[in-house]
N, CA and C of each residue as an Amber inpcrd file, in Angstrom:
protein
   705
  30.5640000 235.4320000 188.6840000  28.7860000 236.2880000 189.2280000
  28.1820000 234.8550000 189.7060000  27.4450000 235.4000000 190.9320000
  26.1280000 234.8000000 191.1690000  25.0330000 234.4250000 190.2570000
  24.4250000 233.4620000 190.3190000  23.1710000 233.5190000 189.2350000
  22.3300000 234.4720000 189.5800000  21.4280000 234.4130000 188.8710000
  20.3190000 236.0600000 189.0490000  18.7040000 235.0870000 188.5150000
  18.3460000 235.4280000 189.8080000  16.7100000 234.8690000 189.3240000
  15.8480000 236.0180000 189.0420000  15.2690000 235.8330000 187.5350000
  13.9610000 236.7640000 187.3690000  12.9180000 236.7220000 188.3080000
  12.2070000 236.9060000 189.2890000  11.2000000 236.6740000 189.5920000
   9.7330000 237.3190000 189.3910000   8.4490000 236.7600000 189.1480000
   7.3150000 237.7110000 189.0580000   6.2770000 238.4250000 190.4200000
   5.8540000 238.9140000 189.9870000   5.1300000 240.0000000 191.0980000
   4.3860000 240.4230000 190.5720000   2.8620000 240.3650000 191.1690000
   2.3870000 239.6470000 192.0720000   2.1710000 238.2570000 192.5320000
   2.5190000 237.5820000 193.0630000   2.3030000 236.2030000 193.5710000
   2.7160000 235.3770000 192.1770000   3.8920000 235.2850000 191.6020000
   4.2480000 234.4280000 190.5270000   4.8940000 232.9310000 191.5050000
   4.5500000 231.9940000 190.6600000   5.1500000 230.7120000 191.0620000
   6.1430000 230.3740000 191.4150000   7.1510000 231.7770000 191.4070000
   8.6140000 231.7910000 190.6950000   9.4880000 232.3980000 192.8070000
   7.9300000 232.4460000 193.6910000   8.2900000 232.4440000 194.7090000
   9.1870000 231.1110000 195.2530000   8.7530000 229.6710000 194.7080000
   9.2460000 228.6790000 195.1750000  10.4090000 228.5830000 194.8770000
  11.1970000 229.1250000 193.6750000  12.7150000 228.7320000 193.6190000
  13.2010000 230.1600000 194.0840000  12.9660000 230.9740000 194.6470000
  13.0290000 231.5510000 195.5840000  13.3070000 231.2190000 197.2970000
  12.4120000 230.8960000 197.8010000  12.3600000 229.4430000 198.8720000
  13.8140000 227.9790000 198.6630000  13.9560000 227.6520000 197.8510000
  14.9980000 227.0340000 197.3130000  16.0770000 227.4330000 197.2000000
  16.4480000 228.4430000 196.4830000  17.7680000 228.9610000 196.6350000
  18.3240000 229.2860000 198.0590000  17.1260000 230.0570000 198.8650000
  17.2700000 230.2820000 200.5580000  17.5620000 228.7060000 201.1220000
  17.3990000 227.8510000 200.4660000  17.7540000 226.5830000 201.4010000
  18.8730000 225.7220000 201.0690000  19.3760000 226.0610000 199.2850000
  20.4410000 226.0240000 198.7820000  21.4850000 226.7020000 199.7100000
  21.6130000 227.5620000 200.2490000  22.7700000 228.7960000 200.7640000
  23.4310000 228.9480000 200.2160000  23.6500000 229.0110000 198.3940000
  25.0560000 229.1490000 197.6890000  24.4590000 230.8560000 197.2570000
  24.9790000 231.2980000 197.3370000  25.8560000 233.4370000 196.8790000
  24.3200000 233.1060000 195.0300000  23.6640000 234.0180000 195.2160000
  22.3160000 234.4680000 194.1520000  21.7960000 235.7600000 193.9340000
  21.6250000 236.6950000 193.6190000  20.7320000 237.7050000 193.2560000
  19.5600000 237.6520000 192.6920000  18.1770000 238.4890000 193.1120000
  16.9810000 238.2610000 192.2980000  16.9180000 239.9580000 191.6780000
  15.9410000 239.4620000 190.8580000  15.3480000 240.7700000 190.0260000
  14.3340000 240.9140000 189.8300000  13.4800000 241.8540000 189.7990000
  12.0130000 242.1700000 190.4990000  11.3620000 241.8830000 188.7270000
  10.5370000 241.3310000 188.3810000   9.4580000 241.0690000 187.0420000
   8.2190000 241.5740000 187.8410000   7.9310000 242.8990000 187.0780000
   6.3710000 243.1760000 187.3680000   5.5230000 242.2650000 185.9030000
   4.3330000 241.8610000 186.5680000   3.5050000 241.5640000 185.8490000
   1.8850000 242.0290000 185.8230000   1.3010000 242.4900000 184.5520000
   2.1300000 241.6830000 183.3550000   2.7210000 242.7120000 182.7220000
   3.2120000 244.2260000 183.0760000   3.9200000 245.2350000 182.4560000
   5.3890000 245.0100000 181.9490000   6.3850000 244.5880000 182.8420000
   7.4150000 243.6630000 182.5270000   7.7100000 242.8680000 181.9230000
   6.8290000 241.9740000 181.8460000   7.1450000 240.6040000 181.6290000
   6.9040000 240.6600000 180.1840000   5.8940000 241.3040000 179.8700000
   5.1540000 241.1650000 178.6020000   5.7460000 242.2000000 177.7490000
   7.1680000 242.7580000 177.9390000   7.7610000 243.6110000 177.2610000
   8.5230000 243.1890000 176.2190000   9.2270000 244.0050000 175.3050000
   9.8960000 242.8890000 174.5440000  11.7520000 243.1540000 175.2340000
  11.8570000 243.9410000 176.3140000  13.3260000 243.8810000 177.0560000
  13.4550000 242.6310000 177.5280000  12.3150000 241.8880000 178.3600000
  12.2040000 240.7840000 179.4290000  12.0110000 239.3720000 178.0660000
  11.2030000 239.4720000 177.0220000  11.4750000 238.6010000 175.9420000
  12.5160000 238.0050000 175.3170000  13.6910000 239.2170000 175.8200000
  14.8450000 238.6430000 175.5330000  15.5030000 237.5800000 176.1330000
  15.5040000 237.5650000 176.9690000  15.4900000 236.4560000 178.0260000
  14.7310000 235.2160000 177.8600000  13.1670000 235.4400000 177.9450000
  12.0500000 234.7200000 177.8280000  11.6370000 234.4470000 176.9470000
  11.4850000 234.1950000 175.8530000  10.8880000 234.2140000 174.6710000
   8.8530000 234.4330000 174.8590000   8.3890000 233.6360000 176.0410000
   6.7780000 233.1360000 176.0640000   6.7280000 234.1250000 177.2360000
   7.2920000 235.0760000 177.9260000   6.6780000 235.7050000 178.7110000
   6.6880000 235.4300000 179.7010000   7.4070000 234.2180000 181.1890000
   6.6740000 233.9710000 181.6210000   7.7610000 234.1150000 182.9260000
   7.8310000 234.2160000 183.9890000   8.3230000 234.0490000 185.4830000
   8.1120000 232.2940000 185.7640000   9.0740000 231.8950000 186.2880000
  10.8490000 232.8070000 186.3970000  11.8900000 232.5180000 185.3910000
  12.7050000 233.4210000 185.3620000  14.0570000 232.7730000 184.2400000
  14.8570000 232.6270000 185.6260000  15.9700000 231.9680000 185.1690000
  17.1840000 231.9980000 185.9220000  18.4560000 232.1780000 184.6700000
  19.3260000 233.0260000 185.0480000  20.2890000 233.4580000 184.3080000
  21.5930000 232.6400000 185.6620000  22.2700000 231.8580000 184.7200000
  22.7990000 230.5950000 185.4620000  24.8810000 231.9540000 185.9070000
  25.6820000 231.7370000 186.9270000  26.3130000 231.6480000 186.7970000
  27.3850000 231.7370000 185.3180000  27.4370000 230.6760000 185.1150000
  28.4000000 230.7080000 183.6180000  27.4360000 231.1530000 182.3200000
  26.1410000 231.7820000 182.5150000  25.9700000 232.5360000 181.8080000
  24.7310000 232.1130000 180.5270000  23.9130000 231.0870000 181.1240000
  23.1070000 229.7870000 180.4790000  21.5570000 230.6370000 180.8130000
  20.6620000 230.6740000 180.2870000  19.1500000 231.0370000 180.5790000
  18.9740000 229.8320000 180.5870000  18.3050000 229.7760000 182.1440000
  16.6360000 228.7130000 182.1160000  15.8770000 228.7980000 182.3650000
  14.5340000 229.0370000 181.8880000  13.4530000 229.1020000 182.1700000
  11.8070000 227.6090000 182.3820000  11.0930000 227.8900000 183.1300000
   9.6420000 226.7440000 183.6430000  11.0180000 226.8220000 184.9640000
  10.0140000 226.4630000 185.6420000   9.8180000 226.1930000 186.9260000
  10.5270000 225.2360000 187.4400000  10.1270000 223.8100000 186.8600000
  10.4700000 222.2120000 186.9320000  12.4290000 222.5670000 186.7690000
  12.5890000 223.0780000 185.4470000  13.9100000 223.0120000 185.0030000
  14.3750000 224.2180000 185.8740000  13.5750000 225.2680000 186.7450000
  14.8900000 225.4110000 187.5130000  15.1260000 225.3120000 188.5260000
  14.2600000 224.3170000 189.3950000  14.2660000 223.3930000 190.4400000
  15.1570000 222.2390000 190.3810000  15.1190000 221.8070000 189.1610000
  16.4540000 220.2520000 188.4570000  17.7510000 221.2830000 188.8960000
  17.4390000 222.3540000 188.6960000  18.8000000 222.8090000 188.2410000
  19.4370000 223.0150000 189.5890000  18.4880000 223.9270000 190.0510000
  19.1110000 224.4810000 191.9260000  19.1660000 222.6600000 192.6590000
  18.6670000 221.9230000 192.7670000  18.7740000 220.9300000 193.3220000
  20.4350000 219.7670000 193.1060000  20.0220000 219.9710000 191.6400000
  21.5570000 219.4000000 191.5070000  23.0360000 219.6340000 192.0120000
  22.4240000 221.0560000 192.6020000  23.8500000 221.7880000 193.1280000
  23.4940000 221.5390000 194.7580000  22.3690000 221.2820000 195.0420000
  21.8730000 220.6780000 196.4300000  21.4650000 219.4980000 197.0070000
  21.8510000 218.4350000 196.2300000  22.0840000 217.4250000 196.7990000
  22.8550000 216.8670000 198.1140000  23.7340000 217.4390000 198.3830000
  24.5690000 217.4630000 199.3770000  23.4300000 217.4010000 200.3510000
  22.5860000 218.7240000 200.9670000  21.4460000 219.0380000 201.6150000
  19.9800000 218.3660000 201.3860000  20.2190000 217.5710000 201.0260000
  18.8330000 216.5010000 200.5920000  17.8810000 217.4400000 199.5860000
  18.2260000 218.5930000 199.0200000  17.0000000 219.7200000 197.8790000
  16.9030000 218.8370000 196.7610000  18.0060000 217.9640000 196.2720000
  17.4070000 217.5640000 195.0490000  18.0310000 215.9280000 195.0240000
  18.2200000 214.8940000 194.2070000  19.3230000 213.6560000 194.2770000
  19.4650000 213.6620000 192.7240000  20.3640000 212.4050000 192.5750000
  21.2910000 211.9990000 191.4710000  20.4930000 211.4100000 190.4830000
  20.1540000 211.7730000 189.3860000  19.5110000 211.3320000 188.2470000
  20.0200000 209.2170000 188.2980000  19.1590000 208.8490000 188.0150000
  18.6740000 207.8970000 187.4120000  18.1650000 206.7880000 189.4200000
  18.3780000 207.6060000 190.1400000  18.0050000 206.9950000 191.5640000
  16.5670000 206.8930000 191.5290000  15.5340000 206.3150000 192.5510000
  14.7310000 206.3880000 192.5440000  14.2970000 207.5010000 193.1500000
  15.1020000 207.9320000 194.2540000  15.0550000 209.6540000 194.9930000
  14.1530000 210.6460000 194.0480000  15.5210000 210.3910000 192.9540000
  15.1980000 211.5530000 191.7330000  13.6550000 211.0430000 191.1010000
  13.2200000 209.7700000 190.9280000  11.9680000 209.7950000 190.1050000
  10.7500000 210.3050000 190.9870000  11.2060000 209.6080000 191.5820000
  10.2920000 210.0880000 193.0170000   9.4530000 211.7470000 193.2980000
  11.0140000 212.3050000 193.2000000  10.7250000 213.8120000 193.3000000
  10.3380000 214.3900000 191.9130000  10.4790000 214.0190000 191.1350000
  10.2990000 214.3870000 189.4670000   8.2110000 214.2770000 189.2320000
   8.5060000 213.1430000 189.8690000   7.3430000 212.4500000 189.7950000
   6.0290000 214.0210000 190.4370000   6.5110000 214.2060000 191.9110000
   5.8560000 215.1190000 192.8100000   5.6130000 216.4190000 191.9500000
   6.8200000 217.0340000 191.8050000   7.3280000 218.2810000 190.6310000
   6.0260000 218.5440000 189.9310000   6.2820000 216.8140000 188.9130000
   5.3220000 216.6860000 187.4060000   3.5700000 217.2670000 188.5410000
   3.6160000 216.7610000 189.3490000   1.9550000 216.9360000 190.1280000
   1.5740000 218.0870000 190.0820000   2.7750000 218.8840000 191.5110000
   2.5700000 219.5490000 191.4680000   2.5770000 221.2810000 190.2920000
   3.2160000 220.8410000 189.7060000   3.0510000 221.6440000 188.2190000
   2.4100000 221.3700000 186.6690000   1.4370000 220.3830000 187.0210000
   0.4620000 220.2960000 186.2500000  -1.1440000 220.0420000 186.8150000
  -1.1050000 219.5030000 187.9160000  -2.5720000 218.9670000 188.6620000
  -2.9930000 220.2790000 189.4470000  -1.7730000 220.4140000 190.5340000
  -1.7810000 221.4350000 191.4880000  -2.4150000 222.7820000 190.9040000
  -0.9230000 222.9750000 190.2610000  -0.9520000 224.3240000 189.6340000
  -1.7180000 224.2990000 188.8420000  -2.3610000 223.5010000 187.5600000
  -3.5400000 223.8460000 186.8480000  -4.5650000 223.7410000 187.2460000
  -5.1610000 223.5480000 188.3330000  -6.2620000 223.5770000 189.0020000
  -6.2890000 224.8400000 189.2550000  -5.6230000 226.1890000 189.5250000
  -6.1480000 227.1660000 189.5040000  -6.1760000 227.8570000 188.7320000
  -5.6140000 227.4270000 187.4160000  -6.1920000 228.3990000 186.1850000
  -7.4420000 228.7990000 185.8250000  -8.5530000 227.6450000 185.6940000
 -10.0050000 228.8220000 185.7720000  -9.8360000 230.1780000 186.8470000
  -9.5170000 229.7830000 188.0310000  -9.9420000 231.0800000 189.0680000
  -9.1580000 231.9820000 188.6950000  -7.4600000 232.0350000 188.2360000
  -7.4600000 233.5470000 187.2390000  -7.8760000 233.8990000 186.0380000
  -8.0680000 233.1230000 185.5480000  -8.5450000 233.7280000 184.2990000
 -10.0270000 234.4250000 184.7310000 -10.9850000 234.0410000 185.9090000
 -12.0910000 234.5770000 185.8350000 -11.4190000 235.7070000 186.5870000
 -10.8050000 235.8770000 187.2580000 -10.6350000 236.6870000 187.9720000
 -10.1410000 238.2850000 187.3480000  -9.2570000 237.8090000 186.2960000
  -8.2650000 238.3850000 185.0700000  -9.0690000 239.4150000 184.1650000
  -9.8810000 237.9140000 183.4300000 -10.6550000 238.6090000 182.3990000
 -12.3710000 237.8050000 182.1170000 -12.4840000 237.6950000 183.2040000
 -13.8230000 236.8500000 182.8760000 -15.2640000 238.1960000 182.8760000
 -14.5540000 238.9010000 183.9720000 -15.9070000 240.3070000 183.9610000
 -16.5340000 239.3340000 185.0530000 -18.2830000 239.6810000 184.8180000
 -18.9340000 239.2250000 185.6170000 -20.3960000 238.3060000 184.6690000
 -20.9480000 237.8920000 185.4930000 -22.1510000 236.9170000 184.6710000
 -21.4680000 235.3990000 185.0140000 -22.3770000 234.9960000 183.2930000
 -22.2560000 233.3200000 184.0470000 -20.6480000 232.8840000 183.2560000
 -20.3750000 233.5580000 182.3060000 -19.1290000 233.1530000 182.3220000
 -18.0010000 232.9120000 183.4280000 -17.9150000 233.8140000 183.9780000
 -17.1840000 233.8470000 185.4350000 -18.3390000 232.8470000 186.6450000
 -19.0480000 232.8870000 186.2590000 -19.7770000 231.5720000 187.9660000
 -19.1380000 230.3190000 187.3850000 -19.0470000 229.9860000 185.7830000
 -18.8520000 228.7770000 185.3160000 -17.3780000 228.1780000 185.5260000
 -16.3970000 229.4410000 185.4310000 -15.2350000 229.3130000 185.4730000
 -15.1090000 228.7290000 186.4590000 -15.4150000 229.8220000 187.9780000
 -15.6130000 229.8060000 189.1280000 -15.5970000 227.8920000 189.4960000
 -16.8520000 227.2720000 189.3160000 -17.2110000 226.0140000 189.9270000
 -16.3190000 225.4910000 189.4990000 -15.9820000 225.2200000 188.1020000
 -14.9990000 224.2890000 187.6500000 -14.1190000 224.3740000 188.4590000
 -13.1020000 225.5860000 188.3510000 -11.7780000 225.7150000 189.3710000
 -11.7650000 225.1250000 190.0460000 -12.6500000 225.2590000 191.1140000
 -13.0510000 225.3110000 192.5810000 -13.3250000 223.3760000 192.5840000
 -13.4800000 223.1150000 192.3650000 -14.2030000 221.7590000 191.7640000
 -12.8040000 220.7350000 191.4310000 -11.6250000 221.4290000 190.4370000
 -10.3480000 221.1380000 190.3560000  -9.0870000 221.2480000 191.1630000
  -9.5120000 222.2890000 192.0300000  -8.8010000 222.3360000 193.0350000
  -9.1930000 221.4260000 194.2650000 -10.1730000 221.5740000 194.2040000
 -10.3630000 220.6020000 195.2990000  -9.7610000 219.0200000 195.1740000
 -10.3300000 218.1410000 193.9820000  -9.5270000 217.5330000 193.8990000
  -8.3930000 217.1850000 194.0390000  -7.3270000 218.0420000 193.6290000
  -6.0220000 218.1970000 193.9750000  -5.9830000 218.2240000 195.0420000
  -6.1280000 219.1850000 195.9930000  -6.2530000 218.7310000 197.7750000
  -6.1750000 217.5710000 198.0030000  -7.6470000 217.1550000 197.7530000
  -7.6540000 215.9630000 197.9740000  -6.6120000 214.5990000 197.8350000
  -5.7200000 215.1810000 196.5400000  -5.1470000 213.6140000 195.7430000
  -3.7370000 214.1830000 196.1320000  -3.5440000 215.4590000 196.9190000
  -1.7800000 216.1060000 197.4470000  -2.1100000 215.6080000 198.8890000
  -3.4510000 215.9260000 199.3240000  -3.0870000 215.3540000 200.6890000
  -2.7620000 213.9080000 201.2040000  -3.8020000 213.0280000 200.2690000
  -3.1600000 211.2160000 199.6840000  -2.1780000 210.8750000 199.9620000
  -1.3930000 211.6320000 199.0140000  -0.0880000 211.3460000 198.5360000
   0.6280000 211.9470000 200.0810000   0.7000000 212.8950000 200.8070000
   1.5990000 213.3540000 201.9090000   1.2180000 212.0790000 203.2340000
  -0.2940000 211.7790000 203.2050000   0.1510000 211.3210000 204.6600000
   0.2370000 211.8650000 205.6550000   1.0630000 210.9280000 206.4860000
   1.1450000 211.8580000 207.7720000   2.7790000 211.6370000 207.7160000
   3.2750000 212.0650000 206.6280000   4.6780000 212.3170000 206.3410000
   5.1790000 213.7050000 207.2240000   6.0300000 214.3650000 207.1760000
   6.2900000 215.5290000 207.9410000   6.2790000 216.0780000 206.4770000
   6.8570000 215.5660000 205.4330000   7.6110000 216.2950000 203.8200000
   6.6110000 215.7040000 202.9030000   6.6920000 216.6370000 201.6040000
   6.2540000 215.9700000 200.4140000   6.9380000 214.4640000 200.1420000
   8.0020000 214.1860000 200.2600000   8.9830000 212.8840000 200.1130000
   9.1020000 212.1830000 201.3070000   8.6600000 212.3770000 202.3690000
   8.9670000 211.8700000 203.5690000   9.5600000 212.6350000 204.8990000
  10.5620000 211.9670000 205.1540000  11.2580000 212.2580000 206.6520000
  11.9860000 213.7420000 206.5910000  12.2880000 214.2210000 205.2030000
  13.1530000 215.4350000 204.4420000  12.2650000 216.2130000 203.9410000
  13.0540000 217.9070000 203.7640000  12.0340000 218.6680000 203.1100000
  12.9690000 218.7130000 201.4070000  12.0830000 219.3340000 200.1290000
  13.0670000 218.6290000 198.8430000  12.5760000 219.8170000 198.4580000
  13.1770000 220.3070000 197.1510000  12.4300000 221.2620000 195.9900000
  10.6610000 221.3650000 196.2850000  10.1630000 220.2790000 196.2970000
   8.9560000 219.9930000 195.9980000   8.2090000 220.5230000 197.3410000
   8.4160000 220.5880000 198.3110000   8.0740000 221.8690000 199.5080000
   8.0640000 223.1180000 199.3390000   9.4290000 223.2050000 198.5240000
   9.3310000 224.9260000 197.9800000   8.7540000 225.2140000 197.2890000
   7.9920000 224.9610000 196.1500000   7.0960000 224.9730000 195.2610000
   5.8690000 224.5490000 195.8510000   5.3370000 223.7010000 196.2050000
   4.2790000 223.7830000 196.7500000   4.1980000 225.1540000 197.3820000
   4.5150000 225.7040000 198.7080000   4.1940000 226.2970000 199.1960000
   3.9140000 227.8900000 198.3610000   4.8340000 227.7680000 197.2740000
   4.2580000 228.7390000 196.5550000   3.0120000 229.2180000 195.5840000
   2.5400000 227.5450000 195.7410000   1.1260000 227.6300000 194.7060000
   0.2730000 227.5070000 195.7620000   0.4000000 227.0950000 196.7100000
  -0.5500000 226.6710000 198.0320000  -1.3500000 228.1160000 198.6630000
   0.2820000 228.8140000 198.4620000  -1.0320000 230.4250000 199.2540000
  -1.5430000 231.4070000 198.0020000  -1.4240000 230.7260000 196.7960000
  -2.8080000 231.0810000 195.7460000  -4.4520000 230.8150000 196.6090000
  -4.5050000 230.2640000 197.2240000  -5.8870000 229.7710000 197.9800000
  -6.5920000 230.8570000 198.4660000  -5.8470000 231.6530000 199.1610000
  -5.8010000 232.8150000 200.0320000  -6.2130000 233.9770000 198.9860000
  -6.1570000 233.9630000 197.8760000  -6.9280000 234.7650000 196.9130000
  -7.9850000 234.1650000 196.7220000  -8.1970000 233.1590000 196.3610000
  -9.4340000 232.5390000 195.6500000 -10.1410000 231.6340000 196.2370000
 -10.1690000 231.8710000 198.0210000 -10.8580000 230.4010000 198.8860000
 -11.7740000 229.4150000 197.8710000 -11.5800000 228.4700000 197.4370000
 -11.3040000 227.4620000 196.4540000 -11.3580000 226.5240000 197.6190000
 -11.5620000 226.4050000 198.1340000 -11.3250000 225.2750000 199.6620000
 -11.0280000 225.8910000 200.9160000 -11.3620000 225.3030000 201.9570000
 -10.5380000 225.3640000 203.7840000  -9.4580000 224.2290000 203.5180000
  -8.5630000 225.0410000 203.6740000  -7.3310000 224.2460000 203.7530000
  -7.3990000 223.2810000 205.4240000  -8.4290000 223.3020000 206.0540000
  -8.7440000 222.6050000 207.4380000  -9.3340000 221.8200000 206.7810000
  -9.6750000 221.6750000 205.7730000 -10.7250000 220.4730000 205.3700000
  -9.3640000 219.3100000 204.8890000  -8.0190000 219.8680000 205.3670000
  -7.1930000 218.9330000 204.1460000  -6.6740000 218.3070000 205.9180000
  -6.1490000 218.1030000 206.7000000  -5.1980000 218.1560000 208.0280000
  -3.6610000 218.2180000 207.6370000  -4.0240000 217.1490000 206.9990000
  -2.5070000 216.8100000 205.6800000  -1.3980000 218.0200000 205.4120000
  -2.2570000 218.8810000 204.4330000  -1.4860000 219.9620000 203.7770000
  -1.6620000 220.9240000 204.8480000  -2.8420000 221.3570000 204.9330000
  -2.8490000 222.3180000 206.6320000  -1.3060000 221.9870000 207.3220000
  -1.1220000 221.0970000 207.8520000   0.1860000 220.9080000 209.0080000
   1.2300000 221.6680000 207.7090000   1.3750000 220.5680000 206.7380000
   2.3080000 221.2910000 205.7150000   2.6440000 222.6030000 206.1340000
   1.1860000 223.4590000 205.2750000   1.5660000 224.8380000 205.0270000
   2.0240000 225.6190000 206.4060000   1.4620000 225.1470000 207.4960000
   1.8100000 225.9320000 208.7800000   3.2220000 226.0770000 209.0350000
   3.2500000 224.4080000 208.6810000   5.2120000 224.3760000 208.4670000
   6.4340000 225.2890000 207.6640000   5.3600000 225.1810000 206.8550000
   6.8160000 226.2440000 205.4120000   6.2890000 227.5360000 205.7150000
   5.0750000 227.9150000 206.6900000   4.8030000 229.3630000 206.6480000
   6.3710000 229.8880000 207.8990000   6.1240000 229.3150000 208.5020000
   7.0780000 229.1960000 209.4410000   8.7200000 229.1190000 208.9800000
   8.9520000 228.5180000 208.3190000  10.1800000 228.6960000 207.5590000
  11.1030000 230.3630000 207.5260000  12.2460000 230.1430000 207.8530000
  12.7390000 230.9840000 207.3580000  12.5470000 231.7260000 206.2070000
  13.3630000 230.9910000 205.6330000  12.9910000 230.7690000 203.5760000
  12.0050000 231.1230000 203.4770000  11.0350000 231.1800000 203.7090000
   9.3760000 231.1580000 203.6290000   9.0270000 232.8300000 203.9810000
   9.3940000 233.2210000 205.2570000   9.1500000 233.9530000 205.2430000
  10.0690000 235.8400000 204.7790000  10.9700000 234.7970000 204.0810000
  11.9720000 235.7770000 203.7500000  11.7280000 236.0360000 202.3160000
  10.7590000 235.1560000 201.1890000  10.1030000 235.1400000 200.1350000
   8.9690000 236.0190000 200.1190000   8.2780000 235.5990000 201.0720000
   7.2100000 236.5140000 201.4100000   7.1680000 238.1520000 201.3690000
   8.4030000 238.4120000 202.5530000   8.9580000 240.2960000 202.8090000
   9.3390000 240.3910000 201.4870000  10.6030000 240.0660000 200.2790000
  11.1270000 240.0890000 199.5160000  10.7880000 240.8120000 198.2140000
   8.4120000 239.5650000 198.0410000   7.9490000 240.2160000 197.3060000
   6.6410000 241.6140000 197.8000000   7.0240000 241.1770000 198.9760000
   5.9560000 242.8300000 199.3670000   7.0190000 243.7530000 199.7290000
   8.1380000 243.6990000 199.3130000   9.2630000 244.6550000 199.6980000
   9.6070000 245.2750000 200.7420000   9.1630000 243.9790000 202.0470000
   9.7800000 244.5930000 203.4520000  11.1120000 243.8130000 203.8310000
  11.2370000 244.8440000 204.8150000  12.8820000 244.3920000 205.5350000
  13.0360000 242.9690000 205.3140000  13.7200000 242.6760000 204.4370000
  13.8200000 240.7920000 204.6270000  15.0820000 240.3370000 205.0950000
  15.3320000 239.4800000 205.6470000  16.5470000 238.9250000 206.2900000
  16.5540000 237.3260000 206.1920000  17.6810000 237.0240000 205.1570000
  17.9040000 236.3380000 203.8120000  18.6320000 234.9810000 205.4020000
  18.0570000 233.9260000 205.3120000  19.1080000 232.8090000 205.4940000
  19.7080000 231.9670000 204.5500000  19.9090000 232.3300000 203.5260000
  20.7410000 231.5000000 202.8200000  21.3650000 232.0260000 202.0270000
  21.9460000 232.6440000 200.6130000  22.9710000 233.0140000 199.9830000
  22.4100000 234.1510000 199.0900000  21.2360000 235.2270000 199.7880000
  20.7900000 236.0040000 198.9360000  22.1100000 237.4290000 198.9800000
  22.3520000 237.8700000 197.6900000  23.3590000 238.8780000 197.7340000
  23.1270000 240.4300000 197.4200000  21.3910000 240.7560000 197.0920000
  21.2110000 241.7500000 196.9330000  20.1830000 241.5290000 195.7420000
  18.8680000 242.6100000 195.5690000  18.7440000 242.7610000 194.7470000
  19.3690000 243.6310000 193.2930000  19.1440000 243.6380000 192.0130000
  19.5640000 244.1380000 191.0450000  18.2870000 244.1680000 189.7470000
  18.0130000 246.1470000 189.5890000  17.2470000 246.3150000 189.1070000
  17.1530000 245.3600000 187.2830000  15.9370000 245.2760000 186.7650000
  15.9130000 244.5930000 185.5820000  16.7360000 245.2480000 184.6410000
  16.4930000 246.6890000 184.0940000  17.4450000 247.6280000 182.9330000
  18.7630000 247.1760000 183.4570000  19.5930000 247.0340000 184.5940000
  21.0810000 247.1820000 185.0280000  20.8120000 245.5950000 184.4810000
  20.3500000 244.6340000 184.6490000  20.7590000 243.3780000 184.1300000
  20.9380000 243.4730000 182.6020000  20.0970000 243.7680000 181.7830000
  20.4610000 244.3050000 180.9660000  22.0200000 244.1550000 180.2500000
  22.7790000 244.9640000 181.2880000  23.8040000 245.2630000 180.9440000
  24.7730000 244.0900000 181.3290000  24.3840000 243.5650000 181.8360000
  25.3250000 241.9460000 182.4810000  25.9610000 241.1730000 181.2200000
  27.1830000 241.4870000 181.1070000  27.6090000 240.9910000 179.7740000
  27.5530000 239.4150000 179.7780000  27.0540000 238.6590000 180.8730000
  26.6580000 236.9240000 180.3150000  26.0820000 237.3230000 179.3790000
  25.0430000 238.0740000 179.3680000  23.8950000 238.0390000 178.1630000
  24.5070000 238.8800000 176.6000000  25.7330000 239.4440000 177.0140000
  26.0210000 239.7350000 175.2620000  26.9840000 238.5160000 174.8720000
  26.9490000 237.2260000 175.7080000  28.1080000 236.3730000 175.0840000
  27.0260000 235.8080000 174.2710000
């Protein structure tokens, strides 16, 4: 059976895993998980006890959660495509270093802004969270722009899983307007390149429930309640 990626909407960081699967080009399916309603329910917690997306049900029935783990699983299958690298190589270490930065500093910079948007209401608390979050986002952009430099992709001459993960997080700035990305021309260039990529266009369309044209191995969506009957989950 094909792997199934449980991806979160709206605007989950699982977007990067969809892009990575498209770049891999091997058969896979998607299952849409509404946040926060479905993701926090008992049924989904059977797959992921911490109630987060993404989760990947592999072809052999294993469940993998956390973006970094899923991306490294995809990368191991896509070494011949340059998406990932063999463990123990300098390239593997550089990829994991970049993924770790994106997963902590870049992702984490937006956490105060998401909290302010969803929980803080109005008033002084929201203002303070907003100021702190915007400062964190500015620093993360400055650091990542310096790491990217004039390279076409985050790790150099060739796109990798890091670029897939980057675009899923970078689009959060459209919600929060924490920075003007044009102040970071290197990142703006990368963002624009990725936004024109067929896999990214596909991931946007899937998320928005528009007609989506797969350039990879997409084998269709499957409803979450149907996935619960998948024999791999009973093993």
